Amino acid sequence: MMTDLQLLSFLTVRGRMRHLYLSCCAALGLLIANAASAQVPELTPPEKRITDEAIYHDNTVYQVFEERLKDLNARGKPVSDYNMAKAQCWVDVSFEEYTRNDRSAFPKEALDQAEAIIEKLENNATPTSSDTPLINDATRLRPDLWDRLAEIKASPQLECAAQAVACGEVALVHAGNEYKQFGWRHANPYVGIAEDAVDEANAEVAHCEPPPPPPQKMASNAPVVTVERLVVRTDALFEFNRSDLAGLTVAGRATLDALEAEMPKSRRATSVSVVGYTDRIDVHHNPADNQRLSEARAKTVADYLVVHGIDRAGIKSEGRGPANPLVSCDGILGKKTLYACLAPNRRVEIIVSTTTAP
């Protein structure tokens, strides 16, 4: 049984805890109300983050941002949307650095970026810019990754890779901030996150279905032409430096079989065009070799498709060597690393045009 002194102490502690809990709930309610009335909640200045009340306040600020993102999603804005993903990633890196006791301007400036995007989306408006600023004077690391993300962002395939692109950009800013403050050892993990995001975006672009053509008013007796474009990396089709039918790998044959099975209209296709590409690496120091290799690989793929049911009269093949690269990989050092970076450029594109009678 408690003594009077123990009971008094217990009631005092419980009273303080209840007061803190009610204060926290009241703060959250006030912050949500302020957010709804366009008074944007802000983090406590770094020099004042020294009390429990300040920490609780800042946690409720982050909760408000999460609630706003949740509400946008409930209204139909998908988390895979470029702007939604970017806002979420800005909130995430802000919270991560806050919890690591980053006393620089980075947590607040990252949250400001999220706020600018969320406010536009809440008002059913599109953010006026998709630029990703180097907040807190972050260093611009890995220009090759920035360039590849910009290429995808400017392409019709962005819809397929929007989340990876948005978070890859934010990860690069995060890495640059760590490098500026603490050096490469702290930046390295976030550069790795950005590299993974670019790899994911490249994979999503490679398997991206082309957007459907806009509806057009046509005469009732006019035929409809449908164009399908399929992209396959030659690393997945051929053995190294091979281009003949015997050089097709088991996995490569299975890939072509699967592609042919996914193109039921191709048997009635008006035309099928197979285009081969290589990377810019010149193995034998003869620029003509890459051209010949791309032509030979395209012809082998076309021949394989003919054997498996595509009409010979409607198919053609061509090689374009290192033209039209998907990635630039400028500044990449080391032959092995450069070869891996250039993998998306080594590809075969299969373009199928099908005419359907009205």
Tab-separated table of N, CA and C in Angstrom, residues 82 86 89-90 92-94 96-97 106 110 130-153 163-181 183-184 186-199 201 332:
chain	number	residue	atom	x	y	z
A	82	TYR	N	4.166	12.707	-59.729
A	82	TYR	CA	5.476	13.339	-59.548
A	82	TYR	C	5.460	14.339	-58.398
A	86	LYS	N	7.266	14.021	-54.762
A	86	LYS	CA	8.312	14.979	-54.416
A	86	LYS	C	8.026	15.643	-53.071
A	89	CYS	N	8.821	13.157	-50.340
A	89	CYS	CA	10.263	12.965	-50.152
A	89	CYS	C	10.911	14.176	-49.488
A	90	TRP	N	10.427	15.381	-49.790
A	90	TRP	CA	10.939	16.563	-49.087
A	90	TRP	C	10.603	16.479	-47.596
A	92	ASP	N	10.130	13.737	-45.890
A	92	ASP	CA	10.908	12.632	-45.321
A	92	ASP	C	12.348	13.066	-45.002
A	93	VAL	N	13.014	13.764	-45.961
A	93	VAL	CA	14.410	14.151	-45.702
A	93	VAL	C	14.480	15.242	-44.636
A	94	SER	N	13.467	16.106	-44.587
A	94	SER	CA	13.424	17.116	-43.536
A	94	SER	C	13.329	16.451	-42.168
A	96	GLU	N	14.106	13.352	-41.360
A	96	GLU	CA	15.311	12.573	-41.058
A	96	GLU	C	16.409	13.463	-40.491
A	97	GLU	N	16.641	14.609	-41.136
A	97	GLU	CA	17.694	15.494	-40.644
A	97	GLU	C	17.314	16.144	-39.320
A	106	PHE	N	18.611	23.278	-43.319
A	106	PHE	CA	18.122	22.233	-44.227
A	106	PHE	C	16.733	21.698	-43.863
A	110	ALA	N	13.723	22.250	-46.581
A	110	ALA	CA	13.114	21.079	-47.221
A	110	ALA	C	11.613	21.072	-46.991
A	130	SER	N	8.982	22.410	-61.908
A	130	SER	CA	9.404	21.104	-61.412
A	130	SER	C	10.892	21.107	-61.090
A	131	ASP	N	11.486	22.315	-61.012
A	131	ASP	CA	12.903	22.415	-60.671
A	131	ASP	C	13.143	21.901	-59.251
A	132	THR	N	14.352	21.423	-59.011
A	132	THR	CA	14.723	20.920	-57.684
A	132	THR	C	15.896	21.734	-57.184
A	133	PRO	N	15.647	22.749	-56.349
A	133	PRO	CA	16.735	23.642	-55.938
A	133	PRO	C	17.695	22.965	-54.960
A	134	LEU	N	18.946	23.402	-54.989
A	134	LEU	CA	19.960	22.902	-54.056
A	134	LEU	C	19.850	23.708	-52.766
A	135	ILE	N	18.886	23.334	-51.935
A	135	ILE	CA	18.611	24.105	-50.718
A	135	ILE	C	19.795	24.043	-49.762
A	136	ASN	N	19.841	25.042	-48.891
A	136	ASN	CA	20.917	25.153	-47.896
A	136	ASN	C	22.293	25.149	-48.574
A	137	ASP	N	22.341	25.651	-49.817
A	137	ASP	CA	23.597	25.713	-50.599
A	137	ASP	C	24.260	24.349	-50.732
A	138	ALA	N	23.439	23.318	-50.953
A	138	ALA	CA	23.973	21.964	-51.115
A	138	ALA	C	24.877	21.893	-52.349
A	139	THR	N	25.855	21.000	-52.298
A	139	THR	CA	26.757	20.786	-53.430
A	139	THR	C	26.045	19.950	-54.497
A	140	ARG	N	26.265	20.275	-55.773
A	140	ARG	CA	25.663	19.504	-56.868
A	140	ARG	C	26.568	18.319	-57.195
A	141	LEU	N	26.230	17.167	-56.654
A	141	LEU	CA	26.992	15.952	-56.905
A	141	LEU	C	26.409	15.177	-58.082
A	142	ARG	N	27.216	14.336	-58.705
A	142	ARG	CA	26.824	13.407	-59.748
A	142	ARG	C	25.973	14.047	-60.854
A	143	PRO	N	26.563	14.918	-61.661
A	143	PRO	CA	25.810	15.546	-62.758
A	143	PRO	C	25.229	14.531	-63.733
A	144	ASP	N	25.867	13.347	-63.860
A	144	ASP	CA	25.317	12.336	-64.767
A	144	ASP	C	23.950	11.859	-64.307
A	145	LEU	N	23.764	11.729	-62.986
A	145	LEU	CA	22.459	11.316	-62.461
A	145	LEU	C	21.429	12.429	-62.648
A	146	TRP	N	21.848	13.664	-62.400
A	146	TRP	CA	20.947	14.796	-62.638
A	146	TRP	C	20.499	14.831	-64.103
A	147	ASP	N	21.437	14.622	-65.022
A	147	ASP	CA	21.116	14.681	-66.455
A	147	ASP	C	20.130	13.576	-66.836
A	148	ARG	N	20.346	12.369	-66.323
A	148	ARG	CA	19.444	11.267	-66.682
A	148	ARG	C	18.043	11.509	-66.139
A	149	LEU	N	17.942	12.007	-64.911
A	149	LEU	CA	16.624	12.309	-64.345
A	149	LEU	C	15.936	13.412	-65.155
A	150	ALA	N	16.699	14.390	-65.613
A	150	ALA	CA	16.120	15.463	-66.432
A	150	ALA	C	15.618	14.918	-67.764
A	151	GLU	N	16.363	13.967	-68.355
A	151	GLU	CA	15.935	13.362	-69.623
A	151	GLU	C	14.599	12.648	-69.457
A	152	ILE	N	14.486	11.872	-68.396
A	152	ILE	CA	13.231	11.141	-68.170
A	152	ILE	C	12.101	12.114	-67.874
A	153	LYS	N	12.402	13.154	-67.088
A	153	LYS	CA	11.364	14.116	-66.708
A	153	LYS	C	10.806	14.851	-67.925
A	163	GLN	N	7.651	8.659	-59.574
A	163	GLN	CA	8.023	8.571	-58.160
A	163	GLN	C	9.529	8.401	-57.993
A	164	ALA	N	10.134	7.526	-58.806
A	164	ALA	CA	11.582	7.312	-58.727
A	164	ALA	C	12.340	8.573	-59.117
A	165	VAL	N	11.866	9.290	-60.135
A	165	VAL	CA	12.535	10.517	-60.573
A	165	VAL	C	12.474	11.582	-59.485
A	166	ALA	N	11.280	11.805	-58.932
A	166	ALA	CA	11.118	12.851	-57.914
A	166	ALA	C	11.989	12.587	-56.692
A	167	CYS	N	11.954	11.354	-56.187
A	167	CYS	CA	12.719	11.037	-54.979
A	167	CYS	C	14.210	10.933	-55.274
A	168	GLY	N	14.573	10.585	-56.513
A	168	GLY	CA	15.980	10.595	-56.888
A	168	GLY	C	16.554	12.002	-56.843
A	169	GLU	N	15.783	12.975	-57.324
A	169	GLU	CA	16.243	14.367	-57.287
A	169	GLU	C	16.436	14.849	-55.845
A	170	VAL	N	15.458	14.541	-54.989
A	170	VAL	CA	15.557	14.968	-53.593
A	170	VAL	C	16.736	14.278	-52.909
A	171	ALA	N	16.964	13.001	-53.228
A	171	ALA	CA	18.097	12.279	-52.643
A	171	ALA	C	19.422	12.919	-53.035
A	172	LEU	N	19.522	13.409	-54.264
A	172	LEU	CA	20.757	14.079	-54.694
A	172	LEU	C	20.969	15.390	-53.933
A	173	VAL	N	19.889	16.121	-53.668
A	173	VAL	CA	20.013	17.341	-52.845
A	173	VAL	C	20.451	16.969	-51.431
A	174	HIS	N	19.841	15.917	-50.891
A	174	HIS	CA	20.199	15.444	-49.553
A	174	HIS	C	21.683	15.076	-49.496
A	175	ALA	N	22.151	14.352	-50.512
A	175	ALA	CA	23.561	13.968	-50.574
A	175	ALA	C	24.455	15.204	-50.638
A	176	GLY	N	24.063	16.188	-51.458
A	176	GLY	CA	24.850	17.407	-51.583
A	176	GLY	C	24.917	18.199	-50.290
A	177	ASN	N	23.829	18.177	-49.527
A	177	ASN	CA	23.825	18.855	-48.229
A	177	ASN	C	24.764	18.161	-47.243
A	178	GLU	N	24.737	16.822	-47.237
A	178	GLU	CA	25.629	16.070	-46.354
A	178	GLU	C	27.098	16.307	-46.735
A	179	TYR	N	27.365	16.344	-48.044
A	179	TYR	CA	28.735	16.563	-48.499
A	179	TYR	C	29.228	17.946	-48.067
A	180	LYS	N	28.363	18.937	-48.208
A	180	LYS	CA	28.760	20.297	-47.851
A	180	LYS	C	29.058	20.404	-46.348
A	181	GLN	N	28.256	19.722	-45.531
A	181	GLN	CA	28.411	19.867	-44.088
A	181	GLN	C	29.482	18.946	-43.498
A	183	GLY	N	31.218	16.088	-45.558
A	183	GLY	CA	32.138	15.400	-46.447
A	183	GLY	C	31.539	14.143	-47.062
A	184	TRP	N	32.379	13.446	-47.837
A	184	TRP	CA	31.904	12.335	-48.659
A	184	TRP	C	31.353	11.174	-47.837
A	186	HIS	N	29.567	11.022	-45.247
A	186	HIS	CA	28.164	11.215	-44.907
A	186	HIS	C	27.277	11.290	-46.156
A	187	ALA	N	27.862	11.762	-47.263
A	187	ALA	CA	27.068	11.898	-48.495
A	187	ALA	C	26.874	10.561	-49.193
A	188	ASN	N	27.846	9.669	-49.056
A	188	ASN	CA	27.866	8.417	-49.822
A	188	ASN	C	26.568	7.612	-49.755
A	189	PRO	N	25.958	7.390	-48.562
A	189	PRO	CA	24.716	6.592	-48.538
A	189	PRO	C	23.598	7.200	-49.359
A	190	TYR	N	23.528	8.528	-49.386
A	190	TYR	CA	22.436	9.184	-50.108
A	190	TYR	C	22.706	9.228	-51.614
A	191	VAL	N	23.986	9.248	-52.002
A	191	VAL	CA	24.315	9.074	-53.420
A	191	VAL	C	23.865	7.690	-53.867
A	192	GLY	N	24.086	6.680	-53.009
A	192	GLY	CA	23.626	5.322	-53.323
A	192	GLY	C	22.122	5.257	-53.495
A	193	ILE	N	21.382	5.979	-52.644
A	193	ILE	CA	19.919	6.019	-52.778
A	193	ILE	C	19.535	6.640	-54.120
A	194	ALA	N	20.237	7.706	-54.516
A	194	ALA	CA	19.954	8.349	-55.804
A	194	ALA	C	20.264	7.412	-56.968
A	195	GLU	N	21.377	6.680	-56.874
A	195	GLU	CA	21.722	5.723	-57.927
A	195	GLU	C	20.640	4.652	-58.060
A	196	ASP	N	20.158	4.157	-56.932
A	196	ASP	CA	19.091	3.148	-56.967
A	196	ASP	C	17.829	3.727	-57.604
A	197	ALA	N	17.531	4.987	-57.297
A	197	ALA	CA	16.339	5.623	-57.869
A	197	ALA	C	16.473	5.749	-59.388
A	198	VAL	N	17.668	6.104	-59.873
A	198	VAL	CA	17.884	6.221	-61.318
A	198	VAL	C	17.768	4.850	-61.983
A	199	ASP	N	18.346	3.811	-61.356
A	199	ASP	CA	18.211	2.451	-61.898
A	199	ASP	C	16.747	2.043	-61.980
A	201	ALA	N	14.156	4.065	-62.180
A	201	ALA	CA	13.505	4.878	-63.213
A	201	ALA	C	13.828	4.337	-64.604
A	332	ILE	N	31.702	9.562	-65.964
A	332	ILE	CA	31.858	8.261	-65.303
A	332	ILE	C	33.280	7.748	-65.557
